[in-house]
Amino acid sequence: MDRVSIVHDNFLRRVAARDLPAASPHGLDADTSRALFDAQCLTRALDIVSREMQKAGQGFYTIGSSGHEGMAAVAHALRPDDIAFLHYRDGAFQVARAAQKGQDMCRDMLLSFACAADDPTSGGRHKVLGSRDLFIPPQTSTIASHLPKALGAAYGLGLARRNRPDLAILPRDGIAVASFGDASLNHSTAQGAINAAGWTSVQGVPLPLLLICEDNGIGISTKTPTGWVAASLTHRPGLTYFTGDGCNLWDAHRAAAEAAAFVRTHRKPAVLHLRTVRLYGHAGADVATSYLPRAEVEADEANDPLLTTAAGLMVQGMAPDDILHIYNSALDRTRAEAAEVAKAPALPDARAVMAAILPPPRAAAPTNGPDADQRRSTFGSDHAQMDQPQPMSRLINWALTDLMLAHPETVIMGEDVGRKGGVYGVTQKLQARFGPARVIDTLLDEQSILGLAIGMGHNGFVPMPEIQFLAYLHNAEDQLRGEAATLPFFSNGQWTNPMVLRIAGLGYQKGFGGHFHNDNALAVLRDIPGLVLACPSNGADAVQMLRECHRLAHEENRLCVFVEPIALYPMRDVTPGDGAWMRSYPAPGATLPMGEVGVDGDGDLAIVTFGNGRYLAEQAGVDNARVIDLRWLAPLPLDSLLAAVGDARHILVVDETRKSGGVAEAVMTALFEAGHTRIARYTADDSFIATGRAYAATLPSAEGIRTAAAALRAKG
């Protein structure tokens, strides 16, 4: 017999025989205990039926919650408006929370197992726990990647008490909850988020965050050392530790209620360590007895939490036959619902699958911005210089100031962005202008920075996180790829992660940092569906594109990445002393719409470029050329590009990213598919960037542009 049948038969036999573990129900009356047992039984039935559906070819997910049914008690200890980022074994939490609001999750979860188009959470795109109405953003792979955004949601709850956004959805006295497994505790993302929570707490910053580690002692086949979770979590600075038995409904509720009350009252983070068991193995194809001694598997099965709940219900006066009736009825109705769900249609085509990549717009309140006196006061001495040409870094600073003035829900966060004003001074004076709650100096952890932004976005804020250097993104890029960009897709547009991520990047720094501070690789951003990638070449464009990115985040819920070319931050001249690369500050409200390219000149040679390439093309001074600045690198502005190229006889694509995986690959393909054949590309080499005098050896140059243009024209 398989372990599912063994656990099922054991429950029926032992309840009928009253062969049950000792239980002392306390803290919950008999009616509440029964209601939570209903949730536990439905969760168990869903696990059993999910495997039956898979065998019949009607279902596609079998990672179940069996052994973790104590999470039903945790849900009861919380409020249904406490935002919860759930472990994938937390079906009981969702079932119990739904019951708090008079909802039945049976059919909805079966639709999810079947990946049916009618699935109310993902619309048939994935099996996920989640519900907008239940304040459960769906998670697709909870290997700790959701902990940073739970921290962000908790920070946003604290900030919203003083600066509540118009679009806030979370209650002022709410808390944020994130659950995860003992194996996931060891992931760097979990360790970073736990550390960041403690780091924030010891500074007295309100952070109503409850972290729940569901410790079943194993991760797929790798066992967790005995005592490891307790030793890892008991004495973390800034975090208060609670523990409970997740196999005992009443003890789980006691521990969860104590932990939640502490977090809600003190607005400080806590960790709840719940001991659980894992039944059936990791998933449907997993046979636990192939890597664990049978005696260990049977010992876990003897600790089935449903047996302990049944024992407690008997103490509270329920008969064994009534307990078995609840259990069997849940299984019968789940099987009946599954038979109907099997007929539900799937998503019909690619268009339907992709319909949720872009989130729906939101009803953002219009703003007139600050009055003239307030603006003059905020800018201080800078105000008198705003009609004079300035380098890019200063113009971006002024743009950020105007955005924060006009939109009180806008928050900046990152390493050194506050008191120091950023490595290159781009955020100077902002913390003095708007305070440390809106210009947040974070700890050195890019995963936590991006998670902070994601979580705050759930409560109506418009986060503008900063990553100091493009190379620093790579240890945290899953927060964009696996969390922020996928959430609209897997929630059918019900949950979104609006933000404007600013990154200082690209090459051409003459004497600093080498490849770790001069990173010219953008491929990791360009292939994320739905992400907007912008890269300005001059200060005026930067201001107007940054405003457009903010509008996209604020009004259209978009995830935007704004790459600022470091080498162009201070650039003043095209030739020494001419001041030709400085720009005047665009009037408030002026923007460059997404997808609009820049065009300078109308010659028969089109030079298509962006960022530093646009500056180099100006220096190159190629005769009879038009220079086309892409500005928007994802999605590529193909219609505008082709219109700008027009009747050009030759097209040279100048790309400061690498030849392999660079922007030019997509541009060249689009041009060729549009019928252009006299095309060539001039790119950076497939190399890291050196420090010192060889800093530009692998990058395009003005002289190289002239040479490449001449070679292209020579071909006729």
XYZ file of C-alpha atoms in Angstrom:
716
model
C 0.000 0.000 0.000
C 1.133 3.572 -0.598
C 1.651 5.855 2.393
C -1.481 7.887 1.601
C -3.663 4.826 2.027
C -1.759 3.747 5.126
C -2.243 7.126 6.832
C -5.909 7.148 5.817
C -6.580 3.646 7.125
C -4.659 4.338 10.325
C -6.874 7.342 11.039
C -10.097 5.414 10.490
C -8.946 2.442 12.545
C -7.464 4.355 15.455
C -10.401 6.771 15.851
C -12.884 3.902 15.788
C -10.816 2.036 18.404
C -10.157 5.180 20.483
C -6.472 4.345 20.105
C -5.350 7.967 20.184
C -2.558 10.074 21.687
C -3.158 12.003 24.878
C -4.706 15.440 24.357
C -5.689 18.223 26.731
C -7.728 20.754 24.770
C -7.473 24.250 26.161
C -8.014 27.779 24.892
C -10.663 26.832 22.299
C -14.270 25.899 22.984
C -15.771 22.753 21.500
C -17.479 24.537 18.588
C -14.274 26.308 17.567
C -12.267 23.096 17.884
C -14.744 21.341 15.627
C -14.644 24.152 13.057
C -10.868 23.939 12.914
C -11.074 20.151 12.605
C -13.393 20.710 9.633
C -10.619 22.794 8.040
C -8.026 20.152 8.838
C -10.141 17.386 7.308
C -10.852 19.367 4.155
C -7.142 20.055 3.792
C -6.378 16.333 4.173
C -9.077 15.439 1.673
C -7.649 17.911 -0.835
C -4.232 16.279 -0.478
C -5.660 12.810 -1.070
C -7.777 13.878 -4.029
C -4.934 15.879 -5.616
C -3.006 12.636 -5.973
C -6.028 10.849 -7.372
C -6.464 13.661 -9.900
C -2.831 13.400 -10.947
C -3.107 9.646 -11.500
C -6.186 10.285 -13.649
C -4.398 12.981 -15.652
C -6.746 15.626 -14.278
C -4.457 17.390 -11.781
C -0.957 18.764 -11.802
C 0.119 19.352 -8.214
C 0.695 17.013 -5.267
C 2.838 18.896 -2.743
C 0.424 18.663 0.126
C -0.175 20.007 3.611
C -0.592 16.686 5.411
C 1.196 16.872 8.732
C 0.982 20.668 8.750
C -2.743 20.918 9.493
C -1.931 22.737 12.714
C -1.689 25.872 10.567
C -5.486 26.001 10.731
C -5.071 27.029 14.368
C -2.511 29.649 13.384
C -5.000 31.178 10.943
C -7.594 31.288 13.717
C -5.123 33.093 15.996
C -4.650 35.829 13.404
C -7.070 38.226 11.791
C -8.226 37.611 8.208
C -6.850 41.027 7.213
C -3.306 40.255 8.411
C -1.412 39.903 5.133
C 0.048 36.389 4.919
C 2.846 35.095 2.672
C 2.445 31.337 2.927
C 4.593 28.231 2.752
C 3.343 25.803 0.110
C 2.253 23.347 2.841
C -0.218 25.827 4.321
C -3.443 24.676 2.724
C -4.976 24.418 6.204
C -4.197 28.063 6.882
C -6.020 29.169 3.739
C -8.977 26.845 4.332
C -9.350 28.067 7.930
C -8.962 31.734 7.002
C -11.596 31.353 4.306
C -13.946 29.863 6.896
C -13.392 32.945 9.064
C -15.031 34.915 6.253
C -17.722 32.348 5.501
C -15.995 30.978 2.407
C -15.420 27.373 1.324
C -12.100 26.738 -0.456
C -12.830 23.210 -1.702
C -13.762 23.959 -5.300
C -11.362 26.867 -5.640
C -8.378 24.767 -4.605
C -9.416 21.887 -6.851
C -9.624 24.294 -9.780
C -6.085 25.293 -8.932
C -4.943 21.637 -8.872
C -6.493 21.201 -12.312
C -4.949 24.434 -13.643
C -8.420 25.372 -14.826
C -9.044 28.767 -16.377
C -11.736 29.348 -13.744
C -9.218 29.083 -10.893
C -9.972 32.315 -9.009
C -6.388 32.799 -7.889
C -4.077 32.241 -10.861
C -6.573 31.901 -13.668
C -5.162 28.506 -14.582
C -1.484 29.450 -14.722
C -0.193 27.592 -11.674
C -1.257 25.832 -8.518
C -0.887 28.457 -5.825
C -2.263 29.281 -2.421
C -3.595 32.813 -2.502
C -6.574 35.103 -2.421
C -7.029 38.832 -2.746
C -10.065 38.757 -0.472
C -8.160 36.766 2.178
C -5.049 38.981 2.042
C -2.871 36.090 0.858
C -0.632 37.091 -2.074
C 0.119 33.888 -4.011
C 3.599 32.398 -3.810
C 4.851 30.001 -6.457
C 8.056 28.719 -4.867
C 8.390 29.540 -1.212
C 12.029 28.577 -0.766
C 12.371 31.620 1.484
C 12.108 34.053 -1.436
C 8.944 35.528 0.080
C 10.491 36.497 3.409
C 12.082 39.780 2.218
C 8.768 41.070 0.885
C 7.003 40.068 4.098
C 9.535 42.273 5.873
C 8.689 45.039 3.394
C 4.971 44.637 4.031
C 5.604 44.897 7.784
C 7.685 48.047 7.339
C 4.957 49.506 5.151
C 2.397 48.803 7.879
C 4.488 50.815 10.313
C 5.058 53.693 7.925
C 1.396 53.807 6.880
C 0.437 54.770 10.423
C 2.202 58.099 9.869
C 2.015 58.443 6.099
C -0.945 56.426 4.818
C -1.148 56.138 1.020
C -4.471 56.767 -0.685
C -4.324 53.222 -2.093
C -3.436 51.470 1.168
C -5.368 48.230 1.730
C -3.916 46.924 5.005
C -5.360 47.938 8.390
C -3.416 50.321 10.594
C -3.069 47.733 13.349
C -2.421 44.789 11.030
C 0.620 42.542 11.060
C 2.468 40.736 8.272
C 2.993 36.979 8.428
C 5.390 34.736 6.521
C 5.655 30.966 6.946
C 8.457 28.730 5.683
C 9.974 25.302 6.201
C 12.946 24.250 8.265
C 14.968 23.469 5.148
C 14.243 26.931 3.721
C 15.562 28.467 6.931
C 19.050 27.693 5.641
C 18.592 29.621 2.398
C 20.533 32.852 2.149
C 17.287 34.711 1.453
C 15.785 33.529 4.740
C 18.923 34.345 6.678
C 19.096 37.784 5.079
C 15.457 38.573 5.819
C 15.671 37.352 9.429
C 18.835 39.357 9.930
C 17.261 42.437 8.348
C 14.205 42.117 10.593
C 16.379 42.024 13.696
C 18.628 44.828 12.399
C 15.569 47.000 11.856
C 13.992 46.116 15.185
C 16.999 46.989 17.355
C 16.886 50.509 15.927
C 13.362 50.999 17.233
C 11.688 51.028 13.827
C 8.114 49.629 13.948
C 8.112 46.243 12.232
C 4.983 44.140 12.947
C 6.279 40.911 11.378
C 5.571 37.328 12.430
C 7.854 34.689 10.913
C 6.656 31.081 11.266
C 9.075 28.198 10.781
C 7.211 24.936 10.207
C 9.787 22.390 11.286
C 9.041 18.890 9.989
C 12.686 17.924 10.217
C 13.445 17.303 6.564
C 13.844 19.047 3.210
C 12.870 16.583 0.455
C 15.422 13.916 1.491
C 17.931 15.950 3.537
C 17.272 15.827 7.257
C 17.527 18.901 9.468
C 19.925 18.288 12.385
C 18.156 17.786 15.697
C 17.841 21.095 17.524
C 19.091 23.116 14.565
C 16.019 25.320 14.110
C 15.727 26.197 17.798
C 19.446 26.911 18.048
C 19.281 29.094 14.931
C 16.280 31.160 15.982
C 16.189 31.331 19.765
C 18.702 34.112 20.326
C 18.487 36.288 17.199
C 19.011 39.980 18.063
C 15.816 41.993 17.780
C 13.528 38.955 17.403
C 11.398 37.379 20.116
C 11.170 33.581 19.939
C 7.992 31.550 20.507
C 7.543 27.830 20.112
C 4.679 25.375 19.922
C 3.580 21.918 18.817
C 2.120 22.172 15.342
C 0.729 18.642 15.636
C -1.465 19.724 18.557
C -4.269 22.034 17.487
C -4.586 23.691 20.888
C -0.886 24.186 21.549
C -0.399 25.560 18.035
C -3.186 28.049 18.689
C -1.729 29.021 22.063
C 1.719 29.688 20.619
C 0.374 31.531 17.583
C -1.961 33.677 19.677
C 0.875 34.633 22.036
C 3.222 35.463 19.165
C 0.601 37.442 17.231
C -0.415 39.406 20.320
C 3.215 40.312 20.982
C 3.779 41.507 17.413
C 0.504 43.432 17.257
C 0.999 45.089 20.645
C 4.698 45.917 20.498
C 5.010 46.372 16.685
C 8.174 44.294 16.831
C 9.093 41.134 14.918
C 8.816 37.648 16.357
C 9.516 34.132 15.159
C 7.211 31.199 15.886
C 8.840 27.769 15.757
C 6.196 25.089 15.160
C 7.154 21.417 15.276
C 5.309 19.488 12.565
C 5.588 16.235 10.622
C 5.573 15.565 6.914
C 3.264 12.825 5.731
C 3.361 11.053 2.326
C 6.847 12.289 1.430
C 7.687 15.519 -0.370
C 5.256 15.178 -3.305
C 3.386 12.610 -5.325
C 6.410 11.085 -7.038
C 8.434 10.999 -3.834
C 8.706 7.726 -1.911
C 9.975 8.579 1.564
C 10.868 4.967 2.389
C 13.432 4.983 -0.422
C 15.685 7.261 1.625
C 14.312 7.036 5.191
C 14.042 3.985 7.433
C 10.494 2.680 7.512
C 10.478 3.068 11.292
C 11.028 6.835 10.982
C 8.264 7.178 8.414
C 5.883 5.224 10.636
C 6.856 7.323 13.671
C 5.849 10.487 11.808
C 2.601 8.856 10.765
C 1.886 8.043 14.397
C 2.140 11.796 15.083
C -0.555 12.613 12.505
C -2.059 15.882 13.807
C -5.566 14.725 12.900
C -5.228 11.935 15.464
C -4.361 14.448 18.208
C -7.263 16.689 17.198
C -9.609 13.701 17.255
C -8.387 12.846 20.749
C -9.020 16.398 21.956
C -12.479 16.468 20.402
C -13.375 13.319 22.287
C -12.255 14.983 25.512
C -14.571 17.866 24.586
C -17.449 15.413 24.186
C -17.540 14.395 20.531
C -18.196 10.751 19.675
C -15.832 8.757 17.420
C -18.599 8.225 14.854
C -19.131 11.990 14.564
C -15.400 12.541 14.076
C -15.264 9.896 11.343
C -18.355 11.397 9.722
C -16.653 14.799 9.449
C -13.551 13.209 7.971
C -15.356 10.954 5.475
C -17.792 13.671 4.458
C -14.921 16.007 3.606
C -13.374 13.304 1.446
C -16.665 12.423 -0.270
C -17.554 15.992 -1.173
C -14.016 16.742 -2.325
C -14.106 13.761 -4.675
C -17.509 14.830 -5.965
C -16.267 18.376 -6.602
C -13.141 16.989 -8.304
C -15.278 15.044 -10.752
C -16.933 18.280 -11.796
C -13.699 20.271 -11.833
C -12.185 17.716 -14.212
C -14.540 19.074 -16.870
C -13.402 22.688 -16.416
C -11.541 24.103 -19.436
C -7.901 25.124 -19.323
C -6.469 28.324 -20.759
C -7.029 27.975 -24.512
C -3.951 29.565 -26.057
C -0.800 31.623 -25.620
C -2.703 34.875 -25.664
C -4.803 33.768 -22.713
C -1.743 32.575 -20.808
C 0.037 35.887 -21.359
C -2.952 38.095 -20.593
C -1.876 38.549 -16.972
C 1.790 39.399 -17.560
C 0.940 43.088 -17.556
C -1.010 44.113 -14.462
C -4.211 46.120 -14.702
C -4.056 49.864 -13.970
C -5.189 51.173 -10.621
C -7.294 54.175 -9.737
C -4.500 56.410 -8.529
C -5.709 59.708 -7.145
C -4.718 62.711 -9.296
C -2.415 65.292 -7.778
C -1.682 68.916 -8.557
C 1.693 68.703 -6.891
C 3.075 71.174 -4.359
C 2.410 74.878 -4.567
C 5.210 77.185 -5.650
C 6.121 78.311 -2.139
C 6.383 74.746 -0.820
C 8.484 73.715 -3.767
C 10.793 76.711 -3.378
C 11.204 75.991 0.315
C 11.984 72.321 -0.252
C 14.565 72.915 -2.968
C 16.240 75.677 -0.974
C 19.380 77.033 -2.639
C 18.943 74.616 -5.553
C 15.823 76.455 -6.677
C 17.770 79.468 -7.929
C 19.901 77.250 -10.186
C 17.115 75.341 -11.883
C 17.181 77.465 -15.023
C 20.877 76.719 -15.613
C 22.245 73.662 -17.487
C 23.285 70.872 -15.118
C 24.858 67.403 -15.320
C 22.688 64.304 -15.179
C 23.249 63.449 -11.518
C 21.905 66.763 -10.311
C 18.910 66.703 -12.604
C 17.956 63.220 -11.374
C 18.192 64.515 -7.812
C 15.775 67.328 -8.627
C 13.425 64.905 -10.391
C 13.361 62.682 -7.301
C 12.632 65.727 -5.146
C 9.694 66.770 -7.307
C 8.305 63.237 -7.376
C 8.476 62.943 -3.605
C 6.858 66.348 -3.194
C 3.999 65.514 -5.532
C 3.487 61.946 -4.282
C 3.740 61.471 -0.506
C 3.474 57.696 -0.963
C 6.830 57.630 -2.780
C 9.625 56.118 -0.692
C 13.329 55.721 -1.535
C 15.439 52.969 0.016
C 18.957 51.630 -0.435
C 22.515 51.522 0.849
C 23.857 55.007 1.672
C 20.971 56.839 -0.020
C 20.183 58.935 3.062
C 22.780 60.787 5.090
C 25.538 60.268 2.517
C 23.278 60.940 -0.445
C 24.439 57.934 -2.433
C 27.845 56.901 -3.717
C 27.623 59.517 -6.486
C 25.551 62.103 -4.637
C 22.392 61.487 -6.652
C 20.191 61.337 -3.537
C 21.915 64.176 -1.649
C 19.635 66.300 0.558
C 16.640 64.004 0.052
C 16.688 62.618 3.567
C 16.980 66.129 4.975
C 14.047 67.184 2.805
C 11.735 64.244 3.496
C 12.996 62.456 6.598
C 14.522 59.023 7.289
C 11.178 57.212 7.040
C 10.866 58.127 3.349
C 14.559 58.040 2.426
C 15.690 54.852 4.112
C 19.308 53.933 4.725
C 19.162 50.151 4.566
C 21.590 47.484 5.630
C 23.913 46.021 3.033
C 21.635 43.349 1.595
C 20.190 43.780 -1.882
C 17.617 41.008 -1.348
C 16.203 42.893 1.618
C 16.225 46.184 -0.288
C 14.145 44.731 -3.111
C 11.930 42.802 -0.700
C 11.304 46.016 1.222
C 10.121 47.619 -2.003
C 7.923 44.689 -3.030
C 6.209 44.467 0.334
C 5.589 48.207 0.601
C 4.041 48.167 -2.846
C 1.314 45.869 -1.487
C 0.015 48.681 0.715
C -0.225 51.562 -1.743
C 3.313 52.926 -1.610
C 5.375 53.682 -4.714
C 8.796 52.309 -3.778
C 11.931 53.595 -5.514
C 14.722 51.302 -4.319
C 18.325 51.896 -5.341
C 20.966 49.267 -6.065
C 24.381 50.917 -5.858
C 25.906 49.137 -8.839
C 24.502 46.917 -11.566
C 26.789 44.051 -10.522
C 25.272 44.146 -7.039
C 21.882 43.188 -8.463
C 22.850 39.657 -9.356
C 22.752 38.219 -5.839
C 19.182 39.523 -5.515
C 17.761 39.311 -9.016
C 15.306 36.548 -8.063
C 13.366 39.170 -6.111
C 12.612 40.691 -9.532
C 12.386 37.554 -11.646
C 10.802 35.099 -9.219
C 8.731 37.485 -7.103
C 7.976 40.974 -8.415
C 7.530 40.228 -12.115
C 5.647 36.963 -11.670
C 3.070 38.076 -9.120
C 0.572 39.627 -11.593
C 0.960 36.526 -13.789
C 0.300 34.011 -11.013
C -2.472 36.060 -9.395
C -4.298 36.857 -12.632
C -3.558 40.545 -12.078
C -5.091 40.654 -8.588
C -1.754 41.371 -6.867
C 1.006 43.572 -8.223
C 4.450 44.850 -7.312
C 4.725 48.439 -8.579
C 8.156 50.004 -8.156
C 10.872 52.009 -9.856
C 14.212 50.343 -9.233
C 17.131 52.702 -9.851
C 20.484 51.110 -10.646
C 23.770 52.873 -11.282
C 25.474 50.848 -13.977
C 27.231 50.287 -17.276
C 30.867 51.005 -18.071
C 33.322 53.811 -18.825
C 34.415 54.660 -15.289
C 38.052 55.523 -15.806
C 39.689 54.642 -12.540
C 37.361 52.784 -10.236
C 36.160 49.344 -9.523
C 36.765 47.150 -12.541
C 34.072 44.677 -13.499
C 32.270 44.774 -10.160
C 31.497 48.476 -10.527
C 31.503 48.635 -14.329
C 28.973 45.994 -15.326
C 27.653 46.264 -18.863
C 25.366 43.188 -18.849
C 21.621 43.853 -19.080
C 20.431 40.471 -20.375
C 19.235 39.378 -16.942
C 16.748 42.268 -16.943
C 15.738 42.271 -20.590
C 14.332 38.735 -20.579
C 11.907 39.184 -17.656
C 8.354 39.350 -19.051
C 6.498 42.534 -18.150
C 9.514 44.418 -16.810
C 10.105 47.950 -18.141
C 13.803 48.734 -18.628
C 14.819 52.349 -19.231
C 18.260 53.834 -19.830
C 18.714 57.592 -20.426
C 21.688 59.177 -22.156
C 21.403 62.757 -20.852
C 19.984 64.627 -17.907
C 16.840 66.010 -19.522
C 15.863 62.578 -20.832
C 16.636 61.072 -17.438
C 14.243 63.442 -15.687
C 11.392 62.869 -18.103
C 11.912 59.100 -18.306
C 12.087 58.815 -14.523
C 8.780 60.660 -14.272
C 7.279 58.267 -16.814
C 8.563 55.250 -14.882
C 7.027 56.642 -11.718
C 3.720 57.171 -13.543
C 3.846 53.607 -14.846
C 4.360 52.286 -11.320
C 1.822 54.606 -9.693
C -0.964 54.379 -12.242
C -0.303 51.128 -14.129
C 1.228 48.939 -11.389
C 4.324 48.332 -13.511
C 7.706 47.034 -12.424
C 10.267 49.482 -13.825
C 14.066 49.361 -13.769
C 15.855 52.628 -14.442
C 19.528 52.118 -15.312
C 21.583 55.291 -14.873
C 24.918 55.349 -16.739
C 27.463 56.143 -14.030
C 29.974 57.632 -16.438
C 27.366 60.168 -17.587
C 26.423 61.343 -14.076
C 29.038 64.156 -14.039
C 29.438 64.606 -17.809
C 29.489 68.229 -18.885
C 31.347 68.393 -22.174
C 31.404 66.705 -25.560
C 34.693 68.406 -26.307
C 36.629 69.924 -23.398
C 35.033 73.074 -22.060
C 31.975 73.235 -24.337
C 29.369 72.245 -21.701
C 27.395 70.565 -24.479
C 26.265 67.515 -22.507
C 24.573 69.447 -19.723
C 20.844 70.045 -19.909
C 18.264 72.363 -18.370
C 15.727 70.918 -15.951
C 12.506 70.034 -17.803
C 9.370 71.757 -16.609
C 7.423 69.825 -13.948
C 5.070 67.413 -15.643
C 7.114 66.993 -18.825
C 7.659 63.305 -19.619
C 8.973 61.020 -22.345
C 6.351 58.326 -22.916
C 7.471 54.717 -22.813
C 8.368 53.579 -26.305
C 9.355 56.989 -27.655
C 12.866 57.059 -29.127
C 15.057 60.107 -29.571
C 16.217 61.210 -33.031
C 18.957 63.718 -33.843
C 19.712 64.436 -37.528
C 18.346 62.941 -40.732
C 21.302 61.496 -42.622
C 21.368 58.323 -44.718
C 23.281 56.463 -41.983
C 21.242 55.669 -38.861
C 23.228 55.052 -35.687
C 20.981 53.191 -33.250
C 22.265 53.313 -29.693
C 21.518 54.219 -26.054
C 23.201 55.363 -22.842
C 26.934 55.949 -23.192
C 26.675 54.976 -26.863
C 24.598 58.082 -27.522
C 27.307 60.248 -25.966
C 30.042 58.496 -27.962
C 28.078 58.929 -31.192
C 28.001 62.663 -30.507
C 31.753 62.652 -29.990
C 32.264 60.581 -33.144
C 30.620 63.256 -35.287
C 29.897 60.949 -38.237
C 28.881 62.988 -41.289
C 25.404 62.689 -42.735
C 24.135 60.519 -39.880
C 21.014 60.424 -37.796
C 21.436 59.225 -34.235
C 18.561 57.256 -32.750
C 18.509 56.907 -28.967
C 16.489 53.848 -27.962
C 15.948 55.054 -24.386
C 13.651 52.079 -23.634
C 15.410 48.705 -23.708
C 12.520 46.475 -22.620
C 10.143 46.196 -24.186
C 12.109 47.435 -27.192
C 10.332 50.383 -28.881
C 10.220 48.622 -32.245
C 7.505 50.733 -33.886
C 9.220 53.999 -32.958
C 12.597 52.596 -33.938
C 11.469 51.479 -37.378
C 9.733 54.804 -37.969
C 12.903 56.668 -36.938
C 15.098 54.521 -39.176
C 12.755 55.243 -42.069
C 14.568 55.334 -45.379
C 18.106 55.268 -43.999
C 20.417 53.485 -46.413
C 22.675 52.033 -43.713
C 22.044 51.200 -40.050
C 24.783 50.828 -37.445
C 23.780 49.511 -34.035
C 26.162 50.705 -31.312
C 25.756 48.667 -28.154
C 27.813 49.104 -24.989
C 26.565 45.769 -23.672
C 28.292 42.563 -24.713
C 28.141 40.992 -28.137
C 26.620 37.823 -26.704
C 23.311 38.485 -25.003
C 23.484 42.219 -25.620
C 20.793 44.639 -26.720
C 22.097 44.652 -30.302
C 21.060 41.040 -30.858
C 17.379 41.925 -30.517
C 17.706 45.209 -32.434
C 19.507 43.553 -35.351
C 16.898 40.801 -35.499
C 14.049 43.320 -35.538
C 15.700 45.368 -38.275
C 16.353 42.303 -40.418
C 12.814 41.026 -39.974
C 11.572 44.461 -41.100
C 13.517 44.106 -44.372
C 16.696 46.074 -43.612
C 19.825 44.363 -44.925
C 22.536 47.040 -44.870
C 23.003 46.683 -41.140
C 25.938 46.105 -38.822
C 26.602 46.150 -35.102
C 29.443 47.488 -33.019
C 29.351 46.148 -29.480
C 31.420 45.594 -26.385
C 33.530 42.468 -26.351
C 32.456 39.379 -24.426
C 34.602 40.357 -21.491
C 34.574 41.742 -17.997
C 35.777 45.321 -17.643
C 39.250 46.134 -16.423
C 40.362 48.776 -13.914
C 42.751 51.629 -14.674
C 44.039 52.695 -18.050
C 42.529 49.674 -19.804
C 39.034 50.555 -18.515
C 37.601 51.080 -22.012
C 39.649 48.560 -23.970
C 36.720 46.164 -24.378
C 34.060 48.842 -24.903
C 32.917 50.822 -27.952
C 34.646 54.146 -28.557
C 34.061 57.277 -30.627
C 36.883 56.276 -32.960
C 35.418 52.782 -33.220
C 32.070 54.248 -34.246
C 33.702 56.246 -37.010
C 35.544 53.150 -38.235
C 32.442 50.939 -38.131
C 30.368 53.569 -39.958
C 32.962 53.889 -42.700
C 33.185 50.110 -43.092
C 29.406 49.793 -43.393
C 29.188 52.528 -46.012
C 32.033 50.975 -47.956
C 29.937 47.865 -48.528
C 27.639 49.895 -50.730
